[in-house]
Amino acid sequence: MASWSSSSLSAIYQILGWFAFAVWSISFYPQALLNYRRKSVVGLNFDFQVLNFTKHSSYLIYNAAVFFSPVVQRQYHDKYGRDELIPVAANDVAFSIHAVLLAGFTIVQIFLYERGGQRVSEAGVLVSLGAWLAGLTGLIVAFPSGRWLWLVQVFNIIQMVMAVIKYIPQAWMNFRRKSTVGWSIATIPLDLSGGIANILQMAVQSIDQRSTMNFSGNVGKLGISLECIAFDILFIFQHYFLYYKADKVDELDAAYYYEVLENDPEQAKTGQVNDQIKKP
């Protein structure tokens, strides 16, 4: 039976895991609170929210199945070795549950608050539907032979792909508007910290087991951690360097500013928006 060789490394593993859970979970709240304070979701990309919900739902299916299902765990050990620890921790499951709930809550806010004419694009809907269709196809293929590990790994790959895709609409929207107004930068340091902590957690397990099998056994966790680090660095660059002047406005008036920035993004480059826009 797989077990930890070092109790100290096991403790560090748990600390890193629950730290990642805490910061990644908290990272959902700044945007939700900003939406509530403004009573508006203008500036928040709706495609990102739909793709994010699909991503976390897929990740929850993978994490819960690997952590709770004896059948999936047996198939994992048959494939990767009896001495290997399963690559999913309790904090992974807890994070996924929380993430699905908060992502769903943010989508509810989209229906309740000022949208400023924004909507989910056809591409966003199609990509999300395509992800669920891929999962359904995997279920149809896996069911006759009971290949449950393979099925949940399909969902793990889906969530990793969705993690790449989901950031693109918000990054592109920031670029097109030359502004990050209406989108909360407070989520990024938390998101970045969680990604780093997850990689360190996997490294600790690898050191203890003297094996890198946990990386190949859970490429989804490694993938989303690397992806969030890369995009978080991009968002930090956009907010603090590229569009700093355009973002020196009161976020409470972001809905009004958004309309002007949409019509004439060049104003954001020079900061003229601050001089020309008055509160409605």
PDB file of C-alpha atoms in Angstrom:
ATOM      1  CA  MET A   1       0.000   0.000   0.000  1.00  0.00           C
ATOM      2  CA  ALA A   2       1.351   3.429  -0.950  1.00  0.00           C
ATOM      3  CA  SER A   3       2.419   5.624   1.964  1.00  0.00           C
ATOM      4  CA  TRP A   4       4.631   8.585   2.770  1.00  0.00           C
ATOM      5  CA  SER A   5       8.289   7.883   3.495  1.00  0.00           C
ATOM      6  CA  SER A   6       8.757  11.131   5.447  1.00  0.00           C
ATOM      7  CA  SER A   7       6.243  12.530   7.906  1.00  0.00           C
ATOM      8  CA  SER A   8       7.857  15.965   7.548  1.00  0.00           C
ATOM      9  CA  LEU A   9       7.374  15.983   3.777  1.00  0.00           C
ATOM     10  CA  SER A  10       3.814  14.738   4.275  1.00  0.00           C
ATOM     11  CA  ALA A  11       3.135  17.702   6.572  1.00  0.00           C
ATOM     12  CA  ILE A  12       4.677  20.150   4.089  1.00  0.00           C
ATOM     13  CA  TYR A  13       2.552  18.576   1.346  1.00  0.00           C
ATOM     14  CA  GLN A  14      -0.612  19.173   3.380  1.00  0.00           C
ATOM     15  CA  ILE A  15       0.380  22.754   4.247  1.00  0.00           C
ATOM     16  CA  LEU A  16       1.103  23.636   0.621  1.00  0.00           C
ATOM     17  CA  GLY A  17      -2.117  21.983  -0.525  1.00  0.00           C
ATOM     18  CA  TRP A  18      -4.371  23.801   1.904  1.00  0.00           C
ATOM     19  CA  PHE A  19      -2.534  27.063   1.254  1.00  0.00           C
ATOM     20  CA  ALA A  20      -3.258  26.610  -2.463  1.00  0.00           C
ATOM     21  CA  PHE A  21      -6.881  25.837  -1.622  1.00  0.00           C
ATOM     22  CA  ALA A  22      -7.155  28.989   0.496  1.00  0.00           C
ATOM     23  CA  VAL A  23      -5.640  31.471  -1.950  1.00  0.00           C
ATOM     24  CA  TRP A  24      -7.312  29.969  -5.023  1.00  0.00           C
ATOM     25  CA  SER A  25     -10.671  29.955  -3.228  1.00  0.00           C
ATOM     26  CA  ILE A  26     -10.278  33.525  -1.960  1.00  0.00           C
ATOM     27  CA  SER A  27      -9.331  34.626  -5.494  1.00  0.00           C
ATOM     28  CA  PHE A  28     -12.971  34.231  -6.556  1.00  0.00           C
ATOM     29  CA  TYR A  29     -14.257  36.827  -4.098  1.00  0.00           C
ATOM     30  CA  PRO A  30     -12.690  40.135  -5.263  1.00  0.00           C
ATOM     31  CA  GLN A  31     -14.513  39.931  -8.609  1.00  0.00           C
ATOM     32  CA  ALA A  32     -17.791  38.879  -7.004  1.00  0.00           C
ATOM     33  CA  LEU A  33     -17.522  41.710  -4.477  1.00  0.00           C
ATOM     34  CA  LEU A  34     -16.613  44.218  -7.191  1.00  0.00           C
ATOM     35  CA  ASN A  35     -19.678  43.156  -9.180  1.00  0.00           C
ATOM     36  CA  TYR A  36     -21.857  43.558  -6.090  1.00  0.00           C
ATOM     37  CA  ARG A  37     -20.388  46.954  -5.189  1.00  0.00           C
ATOM     38  CA  ARG A  38     -20.843  48.318  -8.710  1.00  0.00           C
ATOM     39  CA  LYS A  39     -24.119  46.472  -9.362  1.00  0.00           C
ATOM     40  CA  SER A  40     -22.576  45.897 -12.770  1.00  0.00           C
ATOM     41  CA  VAL A  41     -20.599  43.200 -14.606  1.00  0.00           C
ATOM     42  CA  VAL A  42     -19.501  45.475 -17.446  1.00  0.00           C
ATOM     43  CA  GLY A  43     -15.829  44.850 -18.177  1.00  0.00           C
ATOM     44  CA  LEU A  44     -16.027  41.234 -17.025  1.00  0.00           C
ATOM     45  CA  ASN A  45     -15.829  38.873 -19.978  1.00  0.00           C
ATOM     46  CA  PHE A  46     -18.833  36.543 -20.079  1.00  0.00           C
ATOM     47  CA  ASP A  47     -17.083  33.926 -22.203  1.00  0.00           C
ATOM     48  CA  PHE A  48     -14.483  33.616 -19.453  1.00  0.00           C
ATOM     49  CA  GLN A  49     -17.210  32.904 -16.895  1.00  0.00           C
ATOM     50  CA  VAL A  50     -18.950  30.237 -18.976  1.00  0.00           C
ATOM     51  CA  LEU A  51     -15.663  28.538 -19.847  1.00  0.00           C
ATOM     52  CA  ASN A  52     -14.506  28.829 -16.239  1.00  0.00           C
ATOM     53  CA  PHE A  53     -17.636  27.062 -14.977  1.00  0.00           C
ATOM     54  CA  THR A  54     -17.168  24.273 -17.523  1.00  0.00           C
ATOM     55  CA  LYS A  55     -13.499  23.967 -16.593  1.00  0.00           C
ATOM     56  CA  HIS A  56     -14.096  23.681 -12.853  1.00  0.00           C
ATOM     57  CA  SER A  57     -17.012  21.281 -13.302  1.00  0.00           C
ATOM     58  CA  SER A  58     -14.759  18.968 -15.323  1.00  0.00           C
ATOM     59  CA  TYR A  59     -12.012  19.283 -12.718  1.00  0.00           C
ATOM     60  CA  LEU A  60     -14.467  18.417  -9.934  1.00  0.00           C
ATOM     61  CA  ILE A  61     -15.497  15.246 -11.757  1.00  0.00           C
ATOM     62  CA  TYR A  62     -11.839  14.187 -12.018  1.00  0.00           C
ATOM     63  CA  ASN A  63     -10.818  15.093  -8.464  1.00  0.00           C
ATOM     64  CA  ALA A  64     -13.881  13.584  -6.785  1.00  0.00           C
ATOM     65  CA  ALA A  65     -13.648  10.343  -8.782  1.00  0.00           C
ATOM     66  CA  VAL A  66      -9.932   9.801  -8.114  1.00  0.00           C
ATOM     67  CA  PHE A  67     -10.203  10.736  -4.437  1.00  0.00           C
ATOM     68  CA  PHE A  68     -13.384   8.827  -3.521  1.00  0.00           C
ATOM     69  CA  SER A  69     -13.764   5.923  -5.971  1.00  0.00           C
ATOM     70  CA  PRO A  70     -12.013   2.660  -4.996  1.00  0.00           C
ATOM     71  CA  VAL A  71     -12.492   1.427  -8.570  1.00  0.00           C
ATOM     72  CA  VAL A  72     -10.701   4.422 -10.074  1.00  0.00           C
ATOM     73  CA  GLN A  73      -7.949   4.185  -7.457  1.00  0.00           C
ATOM     74  CA  ARG A  74      -7.429   0.487  -8.225  1.00  0.00           C
ATOM     75  CA  GLN A  75      -7.169   1.216 -11.931  1.00  0.00           C
ATOM     76  CA  TYR A  76      -4.721   4.043 -11.155  1.00  0.00           C
ATOM     77  CA  HIS A  77      -2.465   1.700  -9.158  1.00  0.00           C
ATOM     78  CA  ASP A  78      -2.702  -0.953 -11.878  1.00  0.00           C
ATOM     79  CA  LYS A  79      -1.468   1.592 -14.398  1.00  0.00           C
ATOM     80  CA  TYR A  80       1.099   3.570 -12.419  1.00  0.00           C
ATOM     81  CA  GLY A  81       2.190   1.126  -9.712  1.00  0.00           C
ATOM     82  CA  ARG A  82       0.982  -0.095  -6.328  1.00  0.00           C
ATOM     83  CA  ASP A  83       3.566   1.997  -4.487  1.00  0.00           C
ATOM     84  CA  GLU A  84       2.341   5.277  -5.982  1.00  0.00           C
ATOM     85  CA  LEU A  85       0.179   7.644  -3.971  1.00  0.00           C
ATOM     86  CA  ILE A  86      -2.920   8.871  -5.759  1.00  0.00           C
ATOM     87  CA  PRO A  87      -2.252  12.336  -7.248  1.00  0.00           C
ATOM     88  CA  VAL A  88      -5.350  14.012  -5.773  1.00  0.00           C
ATOM     89  CA  ALA A  89      -5.481  15.422  -2.244  1.00  0.00           C
ATOM     90  CA  ALA A  90      -8.437  16.449  -0.093  1.00  0.00           C
ATOM     91  CA  ASN A  91      -7.650  20.111  -0.761  1.00  0.00           C
ATOM     92  CA  ASP A  92      -8.041  19.488  -4.505  1.00  0.00           C
ATOM     93  CA  VAL A  93     -11.568  18.171  -3.993  1.00  0.00           C
ATOM     94  CA  ALA A  94     -12.461  20.993  -1.605  1.00  0.00           C
ATOM     95  CA  PHE A  95     -11.192  23.604  -4.041  1.00  0.00           C
ATOM     96  CA  SER A  96     -13.131  22.120  -6.957  1.00  0.00           C
ATOM     97  CA  ILE A  97     -16.408  22.127  -5.017  1.00  0.00           C
ATOM     98  CA  HIS A  98     -15.873  25.713  -3.919  1.00  0.00           C
ATOM     99  CA  ALA A  99     -14.818  26.798  -7.428  1.00  0.00           C
ATOM    100  CA  VAL A 100     -17.955  25.370  -9.068  1.00  0.00           C
ATOM    101  CA  LEU A 101     -20.163  27.121  -6.507  1.00  0.00           C
ATOM    102  CA  LEU A 102     -18.437  30.504  -6.860  1.00  0.00           C
ATOM    103  CA  ALA A 103     -18.205  30.301 -10.662  1.00  0.00           C
ATOM    104  CA  GLY A 104     -21.935  29.564 -10.706  1.00  0.00           C
ATOM    105  CA  PHE A 105     -22.595  32.476  -8.339  1.00  0.00           C
ATOM    106  CA  THR A 106     -20.726  34.864 -10.652  1.00  0.00           C
ATOM    107  CA  ILE A 107     -22.842  33.672 -13.578  1.00  0.00           C
ATOM    108  CA  VAL A 108     -25.957  34.451 -11.519  1.00  0.00           C
ATOM    109  CA  GLN A 109     -24.568  37.970 -10.996  1.00  0.00           C
ATOM    110  CA  ILE A 110     -24.341  38.371 -14.775  1.00  0.00           C
ATOM    111  CA  PHE A 111     -28.106  37.891 -14.997  1.00  0.00           C
ATOM    112  CA  LEU A 112     -28.821  40.235 -12.082  1.00  0.00           C
ATOM    113  CA  TYR A 113     -26.565  43.241 -12.749  1.00  0.00           C
ATOM    114  CA  GLU A 114     -25.967  45.816 -15.472  1.00  0.00           C
ATOM    115  CA  ARG A 115     -24.402  44.137 -18.508  1.00  0.00           C
ATOM    116  CA  GLY A 116     -23.944  47.108 -20.812  1.00  0.00           C
ATOM    117  CA  GLY A 117     -24.894  45.153 -23.931  1.00  0.00           C
ATOM    118  CA  GLN A 118     -22.324  42.443 -23.322  1.00  0.00           C
ATOM    119  CA  ARG A 119     -23.253  38.824 -23.972  1.00  0.00           C
ATOM    120  CA  VAL A 120     -21.725  35.372 -24.287  1.00  0.00           C
ATOM    121  CA  SER A 121     -20.322  34.884 -27.784  1.00  0.00           C
ATOM    122  CA  GLU A 122     -21.335  32.025 -30.043  1.00  0.00           C
ATOM    123  CA  ALA A 123     -17.740  30.785 -29.909  1.00  0.00           C
ATOM    124  CA  GLY A 124     -17.868  30.642 -26.112  1.00  0.00           C
ATOM    125  CA  VAL A 125     -21.088  28.642 -26.166  1.00  0.00           C
ATOM    126  CA  LEU A 126     -19.780  26.261 -28.835  1.00  0.00           C
ATOM    127  CA  VAL A 127     -16.496  25.626 -27.027  1.00  0.00           C
ATOM    128  CA  SER A 128     -18.311  24.894 -23.769  1.00  0.00           C
ATOM    129  CA  LEU A 129     -20.821  22.598 -25.468  1.00  0.00           C
ATOM    130  CA  GLY A 130     -17.954  20.894 -27.288  1.00  0.00           C
ATOM    131  CA  ALA A 131     -16.247  20.167 -23.966  1.00  0.00           C
ATOM    132  CA  TRP A 132     -19.371  18.531 -22.547  1.00  0.00           C
ATOM    133  CA  LEU A 133     -19.892  16.602 -25.784  1.00  0.00           C
ATOM    134  CA  ALA A 134     -16.332  15.277 -25.486  1.00  0.00           C
ATOM    135  CA  GLY A 135     -17.075  14.172 -21.923  1.00  0.00           C
ATOM    136  CA  LEU A 136     -20.300  12.462 -22.993  1.00  0.00           C
ATOM    137  CA  THR A 137     -18.477  10.702 -25.819  1.00  0.00           C
ATOM    138  CA  GLY A 138     -15.866   9.515 -23.332  1.00  0.00           C
ATOM    139  CA  LEU A 139     -18.618   8.122 -21.099  1.00  0.00           C
ATOM    140  CA  ILE A 140     -20.134   6.197 -24.023  1.00  0.00           C
ATOM    141  CA  VAL A 141     -16.734   4.739 -24.895  1.00  0.00           C
ATOM    142  CA  ALA A 142     -15.722   3.919 -21.314  1.00  0.00           C
ATOM    143  CA  PHE A 143     -18.984   2.441 -20.027  1.00  0.00           C
ATOM    144  CA  PRO A 144     -18.980  -0.974 -21.788  1.00  0.00           C
ATOM    145  CA  SER A 145     -15.462  -1.889 -20.598  1.00  0.00           C
ATOM    146  CA  GLY A 146     -15.463  -0.044 -17.283  1.00  0.00           C
ATOM    147  CA  ARG A 147     -12.474   2.147 -18.186  1.00  0.00           C
ATOM    148  CA  TRP A 148     -13.284   4.647 -15.447  1.00  0.00           C
ATOM    149  CA  LEU A 149      -9.756   5.914 -14.907  1.00  0.00           C
ATOM    150  CA  TRP A 150      -9.490   6.660 -18.604  1.00  0.00           C
ATOM    151  CA  LEU A 151     -12.831   8.495 -18.472  1.00  0.00           C
ATOM    152  CA  VAL A 152     -11.900  10.752 -15.560  1.00  0.00           C
ATOM    153  CA  GLN A 153      -8.555  11.443 -17.214  1.00  0.00           C
ATOM    154  CA  VAL A 154     -10.525  12.619 -20.248  1.00  0.00           C
ATOM    155  CA  PHE A 155     -12.269  15.131 -17.973  1.00  0.00           C
ATOM    156  CA  ASN A 156      -8.871  16.117 -16.575  1.00  0.00           C
ATOM    157  CA  ILE A 157      -7.618  16.850 -20.091  1.00  0.00           C
ATOM    158  CA  ILE A 158     -10.836  18.767 -20.841  1.00  0.00           C
ATOM    159  CA  GLN A 159     -10.357  21.002 -17.814  1.00  0.00           C
ATOM    160  CA  MET A 160      -6.724  21.622 -18.729  1.00  0.00           C
ATOM    161  CA  VAL A 161      -7.674  22.638 -22.269  1.00  0.00           C
ATOM    162  CA  MET A 162     -10.479  24.813 -20.939  1.00  0.00           C
ATOM    163  CA  ALA A 163      -8.016  26.455 -18.527  1.00  0.00           C
ATOM    164  CA  VAL A 164      -5.956  27.624 -21.516  1.00  0.00           C
ATOM    165  CA  ILE A 165      -8.958  28.799 -23.505  1.00  0.00           C
ATOM    166  CA  LYS A 166     -10.818  30.536 -20.662  1.00  0.00           C
ATOM    167  CA  TYR A 167      -8.163  33.210 -20.075  1.00  0.00           C
ATOM    168  CA  ILE A 168      -7.972  34.256 -23.723  1.00  0.00           C
ATOM    169  CA  PRO A 169     -11.324  36.159 -23.923  1.00  0.00           C
ATOM    170  CA  GLN A 170     -10.484  38.340 -20.900  1.00  0.00           C
ATOM    171  CA  ALA A 171      -6.927  39.005 -22.079  1.00  0.00           C
ATOM    172  CA  TRP A 172      -8.222  39.878 -25.555  1.00  0.00           C
ATOM    173  CA  MET A 173     -10.977  42.078 -24.135  1.00  0.00           C
ATOM    174  CA  ASN A 174      -8.403  43.979 -22.063  1.00  0.00           C
ATOM    175  CA  PHE A 175      -6.249  44.402 -25.167  1.00  0.00           C
ATOM    176  CA  ARG A 176      -9.138  45.533 -27.374  1.00  0.00           C
ATOM    177  CA  ARG A 177     -10.384  48.077 -24.816  1.00  0.00           C
ATOM    178  CA  LYS A 178      -6.833  49.067 -23.788  1.00  0.00           C
ATOM    179  CA  SER A 179      -8.201  48.916 -20.248  1.00  0.00           C
ATOM    180  CA  THR A 180      -8.811  46.505 -17.372  1.00  0.00           C
ATOM    181  CA  VAL A 181     -11.618  48.591 -15.799  1.00  0.00           C
ATOM    182  CA  GLY A 182     -14.392  46.383 -14.412  1.00  0.00           C
ATOM    183  CA  TRP A 183     -12.099  43.384 -13.971  1.00  0.00           C
ATOM    184  CA  SER A 184     -10.529  42.808 -10.558  1.00  0.00           C
ATOM    185  CA  ILE A 185      -6.710  42.646 -10.437  1.00  0.00           C
ATOM    186  CA  ALA A 186      -6.992  41.532  -6.792  1.00  0.00           C
ATOM    187  CA  THR A 187      -7.652  37.976  -7.960  1.00  0.00           C
ATOM    188  CA  ILE A 188      -4.288  37.696  -9.717  1.00  0.00           C
ATOM    189  CA  PRO A 189      -1.760  37.627  -6.822  1.00  0.00           C
ATOM    190  CA  LEU A 190      -3.950  34.995  -5.147  1.00  0.00           C
ATOM    191  CA  ASP A 191      -4.261  32.966  -8.338  1.00  0.00           C
ATOM    192  CA  LEU A 192      -0.519  33.191  -8.934  1.00  0.00           C
ATOM    193  CA  SER A 193       0.289  32.098  -5.370  1.00  0.00           C
ATOM    194  CA  GLY A 194      -2.023  29.102  -5.702  1.00  0.00           C
ATOM    195  CA  GLY A 195      -0.406  27.982  -8.955  1.00  0.00           C
ATOM    196  CA  ILE A 196       3.073  28.125  -7.442  1.00  0.00           C
ATOM    197  CA  ALA A 197       1.943  26.311  -4.279  1.00  0.00           C
ATOM    198  CA  ASN A 198       0.362  23.515  -6.326  1.00  0.00           C
ATOM    199  CA  ILE A 199       3.570  22.898  -8.262  1.00  0.00           C
ATOM    200  CA  LEU A 200       5.578  22.893  -5.042  1.00  0.00           C
ATOM    201  CA  GLN A 201       3.084  20.449  -3.517  1.00  0.00           C
ATOM    202  CA  MET A 202       3.535  18.053  -6.442  1.00  0.00           C
ATOM    203  CA  ALA A 203       7.307  18.432  -6.180  1.00  0.00           C
ATOM    204  CA  VAL A 204       7.237  17.508  -2.476  1.00  0.00           C
ATOM    205  CA  GLN A 205       5.305  14.317  -3.248  1.00  0.00           C
ATOM    206  CA  SER A 206       7.743  13.521  -6.049  1.00  0.00           C
ATOM    207  CA  ILE A 207      10.727  13.958  -3.707  1.00  0.00           C
ATOM    208  CA  ASP A 208       9.171  11.748  -1.036  1.00  0.00           C
ATOM    209  CA  GLN A 209       8.252   8.987  -3.478  1.00  0.00           C
ATOM    210  CA  ARG A 210      11.480   9.349  -5.490  1.00  0.00           C
ATOM    211  CA  SER A 211       9.290   9.348  -8.582  1.00  0.00           C
ATOM    212  CA  THR A 212       7.836  11.825 -11.038  1.00  0.00           C
ATOM    213  CA  MET A 213       4.826   9.592 -11.656  1.00  0.00           C
ATOM    214  CA  ASN A 214       2.511  11.990  -9.811  1.00  0.00           C
ATOM    215  CA  PHE A 215       3.266  14.618 -12.472  1.00  0.00           C
ATOM    216  CA  SER A 216       2.422  12.301 -15.373  1.00  0.00           C
ATOM    217  CA  GLY A 217      -0.465  10.803 -13.391  1.00  0.00           C
ATOM    218  CA  ASN A 218      -2.085  14.231 -12.953  1.00  0.00           C
ATOM    219  CA  VAL A 219      -1.016  16.337 -15.912  1.00  0.00           C
ATOM    220  CA  GLY A 220      -4.145  18.418 -15.429  1.00  0.00           C
ATOM    221  CA  LYS A 221      -3.054  19.787 -12.059  1.00  0.00           C
ATOM    222  CA  LEU A 222       0.429  20.548 -13.394  1.00  0.00           C
ATOM    223  CA  GLY A 223      -1.012  22.055 -16.559  1.00  0.00           C
ATOM    224  CA  ILE A 224      -3.490  24.420 -14.915  1.00  0.00           C
ATOM    225  CA  SER A 225      -0.840  25.569 -12.449  1.00  0.00           C
ATOM    226  CA  LEU A 226       1.596  26.474 -15.217  1.00  0.00           C
ATOM    227  CA  GLU A 227      -1.180  28.049 -17.289  1.00  0.00           C
ATOM    228  CA  CYS A 228      -2.456  30.244 -14.469  1.00  0.00           C
ATOM    229  CA  ILE A 229       1.088  31.429 -13.696  1.00  0.00           C
ATOM    230  CA  ALA A 230       1.673  32.386 -17.341  1.00  0.00           C
ATOM    231  CA  PHE A 231      -1.632  34.243 -17.758  1.00  0.00           C
ATOM    232  CA  ASP A 232      -1.382  35.906 -14.350  1.00  0.00           C
ATOM    233  CA  ILE A 233       1.944  37.409 -15.394  1.00  0.00           C
ATOM    234  CA  LEU A 234       0.272  38.651 -18.601  1.00  0.00           C
ATOM    235  CA  PHE A 235      -2.627  40.207 -16.647  1.00  0.00           C
ATOM    236  CA  ILE A 236      -0.233  41.916 -14.232  1.00  0.00           C
ATOM    237  CA  PHE A 237       1.640  43.370 -17.218  1.00  0.00           C
ATOM    238  CA  GLN A 238      -1.611  44.565 -18.798  1.00  0.00           C
ATOM    239  CA  HIS A 239      -2.938  46.175 -15.625  1.00  0.00           C
ATOM    240  CA  TYR A 240       0.167  47.814 -14.197  1.00  0.00           C
ATOM    241  CA  PHE A 241       2.160  48.651 -17.322  1.00  0.00           C
ATOM    242  CA  LEU A 242       0.209  48.616 -20.602  1.00  0.00           C
ATOM    243  CA  TYR A 243      -3.101  50.168 -19.533  1.00  0.00           C
ATOM    244  CA  TYR A 244      -2.205  51.901 -16.286  1.00  0.00           C
ATOM    245  CA  LYS A 245      -3.338  55.381 -17.405  1.00  0.00           C
ATOM    246  CA  ALA A 246      -6.660  54.140 -18.739  1.00  0.00           C
ATOM    247  CA  ASP A 247      -7.362  52.352 -15.475  1.00  0.00           C
ATOM    248  CA  LYS A 248      -6.904  55.429 -13.269  1.00  0.00           C
ATOM    249  CA  VAL A 249     -10.654  55.902 -13.089  1.00  0.00           C
ATOM    250  CA  ASP A 250     -13.303  55.230 -10.503  1.00  0.00           C
ATOM    251  CA  GLU A 251     -14.347  51.578 -10.916  1.00  0.00           C
ATOM    252  CA  LEU A 252     -17.836  52.459  -9.752  1.00  0.00           C
ATOM    253  CA  ASP A 253     -18.287  54.296 -13.074  1.00  0.00           C
ATOM    254  CA  ALA A 254     -16.762  51.528 -15.176  1.00  0.00           C
ATOM    255  CA  ALA A 255     -19.993  50.865 -17.082  1.00  0.00           C
ATOM    256  CA  TYR A 256     -19.985  54.415 -18.430  1.00  0.00           C
ATOM    257  CA  TYR A 257     -16.260  54.404 -19.111  1.00  0.00           C
ATOM    258  CA  TYR A 258     -16.547  51.077 -20.888  1.00  0.00           C
ATOM    259  CA  GLU A 259     -18.907  52.547 -23.470  1.00  0.00           C
ATOM    260  CA  VAL A 260     -16.461  55.340 -24.282  1.00  0.00           C
ATOM    261  CA  LEU A 261     -13.457  53.019 -24.385  1.00  0.00           C
ATOM    262  CA  GLU A 262     -15.337  50.736 -26.756  1.00  0.00           C
ATOM    263  CA  ASN A 263     -16.063  53.615 -29.127  1.00  0.00           C
ATOM    264  CA  ASP A 264     -12.582  55.136 -29.011  1.00  0.00           C
ATOM    265  CA  PRO A 265      -9.898  52.881 -27.455  1.00  0.00           C
ATOM    266  CA  GLU A 266      -7.211  55.411 -28.423  1.00  0.00           C
ATOM    267  CA  GLN A 267      -8.401  57.625 -25.586  1.00  0.00           C
ATOM    268  CA  ALA A 268      -7.297  54.983 -23.113  1.00  0.00           C
ATOM    269  CA  LYS A 269      -3.729  55.074 -24.408  1.00  0.00           C
ATOM    270  CA  THR A 270      -3.337  58.771 -23.696  1.00  0.00           C
ATOM    271  CA  GLY A 271      -5.473  58.948 -20.562  1.00  0.00           C
ATOM    272  CA  GLN A 272      -7.857  61.419 -22.279  1.00  0.00           C
ATOM    273  CA  VAL A 273     -10.771  59.378 -20.986  1.00  0.00           C
ATOM    274  CA  ASN A 274     -10.204  60.853 -17.524  1.00  0.00           C
ATOM    275  CA  ASP A 275     -10.580  64.394 -18.850  1.00  0.00           C
ATOM    276  CA  GLN A 276     -13.393  63.861 -21.338  1.00  0.00           C
ATOM    277  CA  ILE A 277     -15.741  61.539 -19.446  1.00  0.00           C
ATOM    278  CA  LYS A 278     -18.033  62.898 -16.798  1.00  0.00           C
ATOM    279  CA  LYS A 279     -20.178  60.854 -14.531  1.00  0.00           C
ATOM    280  CA  PRO A 280     -23.689  60.369 -15.918  1.00  0.00           C
TER     281      PRO A 280
END
